[in-house]
Short mmCIF file of C-alpha atoms in Angstrom, two decimals:
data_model
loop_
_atom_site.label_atom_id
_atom_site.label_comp_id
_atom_site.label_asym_id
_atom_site.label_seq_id
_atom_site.Cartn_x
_atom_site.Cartn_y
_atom_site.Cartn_z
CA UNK A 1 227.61 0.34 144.88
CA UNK A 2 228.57 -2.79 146.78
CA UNK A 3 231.94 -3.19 149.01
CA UNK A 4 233.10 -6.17 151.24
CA UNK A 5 235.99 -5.15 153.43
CA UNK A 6 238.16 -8.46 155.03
CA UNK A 7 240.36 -6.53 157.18
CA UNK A 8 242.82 -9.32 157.92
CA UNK A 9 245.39 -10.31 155.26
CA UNK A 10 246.67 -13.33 156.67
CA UNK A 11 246.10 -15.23 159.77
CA UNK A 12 248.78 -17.76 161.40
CA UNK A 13 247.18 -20.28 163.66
CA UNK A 14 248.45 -23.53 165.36
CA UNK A 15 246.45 -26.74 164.35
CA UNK A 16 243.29 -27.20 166.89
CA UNK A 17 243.30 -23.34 167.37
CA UNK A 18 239.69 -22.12 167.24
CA UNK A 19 239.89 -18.98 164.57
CA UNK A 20 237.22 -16.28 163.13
CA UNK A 21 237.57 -14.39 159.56
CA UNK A 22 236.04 -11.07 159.89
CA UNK A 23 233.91 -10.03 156.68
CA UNK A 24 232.10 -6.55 156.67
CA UNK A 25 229.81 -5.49 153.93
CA UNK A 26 228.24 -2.16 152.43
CA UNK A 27 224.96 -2.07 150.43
CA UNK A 28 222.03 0.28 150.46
CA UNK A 29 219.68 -2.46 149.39
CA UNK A 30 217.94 -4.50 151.99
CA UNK A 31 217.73 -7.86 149.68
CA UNK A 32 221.09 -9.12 149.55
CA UNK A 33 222.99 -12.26 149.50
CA UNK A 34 226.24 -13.34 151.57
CA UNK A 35 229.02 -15.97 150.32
CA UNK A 36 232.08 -17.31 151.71
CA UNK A 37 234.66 -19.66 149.46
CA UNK A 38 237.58 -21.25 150.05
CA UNK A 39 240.20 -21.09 147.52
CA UNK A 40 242.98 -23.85 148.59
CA UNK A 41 246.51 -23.96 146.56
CA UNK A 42 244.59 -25.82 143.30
CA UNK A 43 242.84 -22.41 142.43
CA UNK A 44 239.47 -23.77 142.03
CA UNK A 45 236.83 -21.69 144.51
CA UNK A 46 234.54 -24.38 146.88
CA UNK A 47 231.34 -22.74 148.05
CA UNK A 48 230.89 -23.05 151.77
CA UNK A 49 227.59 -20.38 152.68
CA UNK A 50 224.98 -18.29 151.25
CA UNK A 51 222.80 -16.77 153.65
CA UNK A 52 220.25 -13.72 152.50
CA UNK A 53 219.59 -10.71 154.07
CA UNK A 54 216.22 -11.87 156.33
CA UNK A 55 217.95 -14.85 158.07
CA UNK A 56 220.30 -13.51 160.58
CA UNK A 57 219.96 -16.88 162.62
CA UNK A 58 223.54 -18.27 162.97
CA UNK A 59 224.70 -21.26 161.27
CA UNK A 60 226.85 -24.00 162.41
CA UNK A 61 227.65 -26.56 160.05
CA UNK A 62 230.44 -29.26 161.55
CA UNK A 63 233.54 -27.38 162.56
CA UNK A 64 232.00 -24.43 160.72
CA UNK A 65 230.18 -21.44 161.98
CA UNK A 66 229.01 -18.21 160.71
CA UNK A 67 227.29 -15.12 162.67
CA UNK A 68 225.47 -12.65 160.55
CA UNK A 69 224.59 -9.49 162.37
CA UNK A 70 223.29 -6.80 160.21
CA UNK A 71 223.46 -3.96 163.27
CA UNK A 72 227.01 -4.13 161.99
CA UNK A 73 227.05 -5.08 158.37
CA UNK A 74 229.03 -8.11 159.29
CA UNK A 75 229.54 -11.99 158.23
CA UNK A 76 231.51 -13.77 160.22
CA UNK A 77 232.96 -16.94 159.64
CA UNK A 78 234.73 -19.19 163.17
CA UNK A 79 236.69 -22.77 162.20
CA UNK A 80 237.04 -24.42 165.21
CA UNK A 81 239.58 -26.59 166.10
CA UNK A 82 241.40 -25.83 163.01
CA UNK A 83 243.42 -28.07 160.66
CA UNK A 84 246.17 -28.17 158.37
CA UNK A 85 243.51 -28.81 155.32
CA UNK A 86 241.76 -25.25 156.16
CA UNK A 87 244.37 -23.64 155.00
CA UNK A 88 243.35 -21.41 152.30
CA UNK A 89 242.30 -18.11 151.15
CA UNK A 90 238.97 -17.61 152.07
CA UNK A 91 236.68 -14.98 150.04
CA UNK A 92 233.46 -13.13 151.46
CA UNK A 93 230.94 -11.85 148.55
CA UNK A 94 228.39 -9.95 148.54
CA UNK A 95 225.09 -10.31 145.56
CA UNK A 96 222.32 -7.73 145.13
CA UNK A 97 219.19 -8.92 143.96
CA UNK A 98 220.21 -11.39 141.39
CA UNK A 99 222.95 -9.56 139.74
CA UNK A 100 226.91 -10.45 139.76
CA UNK A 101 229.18 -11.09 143.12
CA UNK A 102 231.54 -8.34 144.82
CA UNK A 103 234.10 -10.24 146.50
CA UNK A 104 236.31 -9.25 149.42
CA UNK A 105 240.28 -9.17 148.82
CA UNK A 106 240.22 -12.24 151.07
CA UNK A 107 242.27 -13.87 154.22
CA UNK A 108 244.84 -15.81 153.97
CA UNK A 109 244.98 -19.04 156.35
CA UNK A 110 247.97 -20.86 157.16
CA UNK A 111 247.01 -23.71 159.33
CA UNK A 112 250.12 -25.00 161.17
CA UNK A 113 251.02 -28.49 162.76
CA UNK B 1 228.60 -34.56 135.38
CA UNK B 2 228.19 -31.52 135.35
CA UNK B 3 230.31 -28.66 135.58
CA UNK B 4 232.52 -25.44 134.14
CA UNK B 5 235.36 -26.34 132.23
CA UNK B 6 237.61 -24.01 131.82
CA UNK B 7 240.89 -24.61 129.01
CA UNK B 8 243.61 -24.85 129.67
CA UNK B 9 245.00 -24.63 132.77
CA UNK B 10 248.24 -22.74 132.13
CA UNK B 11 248.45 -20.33 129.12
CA UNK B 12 252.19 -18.62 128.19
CA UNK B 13 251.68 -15.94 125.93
CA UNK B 14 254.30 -13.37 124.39
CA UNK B 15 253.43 -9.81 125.00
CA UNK B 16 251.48 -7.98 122.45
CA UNK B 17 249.43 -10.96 121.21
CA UNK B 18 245.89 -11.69 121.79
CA UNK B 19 244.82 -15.03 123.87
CA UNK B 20 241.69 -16.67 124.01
CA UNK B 21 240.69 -18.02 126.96
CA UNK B 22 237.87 -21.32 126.63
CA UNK B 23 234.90 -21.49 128.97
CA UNK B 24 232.36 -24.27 128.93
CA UNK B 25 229.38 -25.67 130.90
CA UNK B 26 226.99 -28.44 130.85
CA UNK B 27 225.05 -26.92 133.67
CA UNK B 28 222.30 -25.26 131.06
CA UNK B 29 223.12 -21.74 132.95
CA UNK B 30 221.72 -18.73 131.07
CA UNK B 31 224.16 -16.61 132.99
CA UNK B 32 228.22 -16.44 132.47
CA UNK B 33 230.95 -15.02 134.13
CA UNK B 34 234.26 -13.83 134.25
CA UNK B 35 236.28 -12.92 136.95
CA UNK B 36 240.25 -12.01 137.42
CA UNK B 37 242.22 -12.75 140.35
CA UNK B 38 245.60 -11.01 141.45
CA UNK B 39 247.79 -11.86 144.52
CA UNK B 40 245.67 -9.50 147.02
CA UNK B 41 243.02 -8.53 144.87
CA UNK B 42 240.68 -10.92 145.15
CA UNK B 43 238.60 -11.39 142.27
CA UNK B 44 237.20 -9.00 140.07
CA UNK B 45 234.49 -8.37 137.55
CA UNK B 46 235.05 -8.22 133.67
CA UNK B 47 232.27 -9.37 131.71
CA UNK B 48 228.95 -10.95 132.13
CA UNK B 49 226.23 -12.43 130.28
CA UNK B 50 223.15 -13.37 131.12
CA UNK B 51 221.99 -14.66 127.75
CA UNK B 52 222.73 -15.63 124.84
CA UNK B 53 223.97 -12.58 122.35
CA UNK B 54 224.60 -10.26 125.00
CA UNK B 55 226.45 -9.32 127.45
CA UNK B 56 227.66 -6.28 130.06
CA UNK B 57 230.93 -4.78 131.13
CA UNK B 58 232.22 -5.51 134.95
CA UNK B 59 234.84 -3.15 136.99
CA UNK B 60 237.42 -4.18 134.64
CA UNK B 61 236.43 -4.56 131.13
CA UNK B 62 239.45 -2.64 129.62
CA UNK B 63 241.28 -4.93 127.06
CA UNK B 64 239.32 -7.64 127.11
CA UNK B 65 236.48 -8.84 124.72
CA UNK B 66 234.00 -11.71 124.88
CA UNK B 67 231.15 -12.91 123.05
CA UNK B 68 228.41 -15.20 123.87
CA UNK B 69 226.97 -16.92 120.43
CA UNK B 70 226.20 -20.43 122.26
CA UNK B 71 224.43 -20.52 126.01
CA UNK B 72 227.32 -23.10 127.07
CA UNK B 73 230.40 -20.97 125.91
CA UNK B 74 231.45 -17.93 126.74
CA UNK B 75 235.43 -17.29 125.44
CA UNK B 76 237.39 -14.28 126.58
CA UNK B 77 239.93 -12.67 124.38
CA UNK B 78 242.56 -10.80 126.25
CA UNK B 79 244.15 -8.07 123.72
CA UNK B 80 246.91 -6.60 123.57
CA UNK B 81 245.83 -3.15 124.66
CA UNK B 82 245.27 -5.25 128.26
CA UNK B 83 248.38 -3.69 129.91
CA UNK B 84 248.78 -6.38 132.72
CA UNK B 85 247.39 -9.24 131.76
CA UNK B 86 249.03 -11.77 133.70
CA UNK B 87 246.40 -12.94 136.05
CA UNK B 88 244.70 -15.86 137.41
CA UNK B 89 241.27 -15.97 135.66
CA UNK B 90 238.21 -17.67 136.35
CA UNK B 91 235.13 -18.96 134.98
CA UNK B 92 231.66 -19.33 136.53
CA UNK B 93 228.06 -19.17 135.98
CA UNK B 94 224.39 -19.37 137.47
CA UNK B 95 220.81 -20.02 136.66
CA UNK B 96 219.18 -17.14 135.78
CA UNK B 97 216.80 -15.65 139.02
CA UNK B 98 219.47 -17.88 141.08
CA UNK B 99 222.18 -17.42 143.95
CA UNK B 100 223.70 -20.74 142.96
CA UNK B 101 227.18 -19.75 141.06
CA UNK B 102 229.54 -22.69 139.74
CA UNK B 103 232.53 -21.94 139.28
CA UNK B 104 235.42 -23.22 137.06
CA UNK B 105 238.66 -24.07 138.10
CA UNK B 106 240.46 -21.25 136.34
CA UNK B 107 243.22 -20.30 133.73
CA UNK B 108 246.62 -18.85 134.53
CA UNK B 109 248.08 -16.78 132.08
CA UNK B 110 251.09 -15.42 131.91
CA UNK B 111 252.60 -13.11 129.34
CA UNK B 112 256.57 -12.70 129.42
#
């Protein structure tokens, strides 16, 4: 069975803050796929990363970066300089093979002026 | 365009009656999803299909029902043995053999 563990509920930060959501994963398959979505007030979920299990290289993609380390199980996600628009909740998932998503309980981030 | 439509966007229901819940897409996806979403939670599995005429039970299938007679819709009926079934539901689907989910922008339902 698949699990994704986001530890942190919510996270308060003060616009331009730099700030990481943590995202830890369990499988006992070695092809799997990562996710993160954001999920602002409207509902609707916006795709943001999938990276599979044999690309660990980092990925930076404006303000956005993610670290994959499988040594840890882990799929990191850093905004930097934050702004009021990233706040959101913000959902890790996990895919096996090409069957349905296990999402995270996700982190909740309230980006203040 | 293309896309997930999901109908409507707010559903009241009273309890004890059965609601259907509309998902469509134009994407030509063989495989459909359904997911619920509680303050907390995050989202959850209920159903899937992955073609047309068939479909499997998620985490939590439990008074709900779906059928999948068309490869663009894929309803969801939530009874009334469904003892909380005020939620935030969504939609989404994928290409079969794919990573590449779409999702909908959801249904809130409330029962009072």
């Amino acid at each position: 069975a698949q699990k994704v563990t986001q530890a942190q509920t919510e996270i308060s930060v003060v616009e331009k803050e730099d700030v990481t959501l943590d995202c830890v994963y369990e499988t006992r398959d070695t092809t799997y796929y990562l996710f993160w979505y954001k999920q602002p007030p409207s509902g609707e979920l916006v795709f943001l990363i999938r990276r599979n299990s044999f690309d660990e290289q980092n990925e930076i993609s404006g303000r956005y970066s993610w670290n994959f380390q499988k040594s840890t199980s882990s799929f990191n996600f850093t905004i930097t300089a934050s702004q009021v628009v990233d706040s959101a909740v913000y959902f890790c998932a996990l895919s096996v093979g090409y069957s349905t998503l296990t999402f995270g309980k996700g982190t909740m981030l309230l980006v203040s002026p | 365009d293309g896309g997930i439509t999901q109908s409507p966007k707010y559903l009241f229901r009273k309890e004890g009656q059965n609601v259907t819940l509309s998902c469509e897409q134009n994407l030509n996806h063989d495989a459909m999803y359904w997911y619920r979403q509680d303050p907390g939670q995050g989202l959850r599995l209920i159903y899937y299909s992955q073609i047309v005429n068939d479909f499997q039970k998620g985490d939590i299938a439990e008074g709900y029902s779906v059928s999948r007679e068309k490869k663009e819709s894929f309803p969801l009926t939530v009874t009334s043995a469904q003892k909380n079934p005020t939620a935030f539901y969504l939609c989404a689907s994928s290409p079969t053999g794919s990573q590449g989910y779409t999702f909908g922008s959801g249904t809130r339902l409330t029962v009072v």
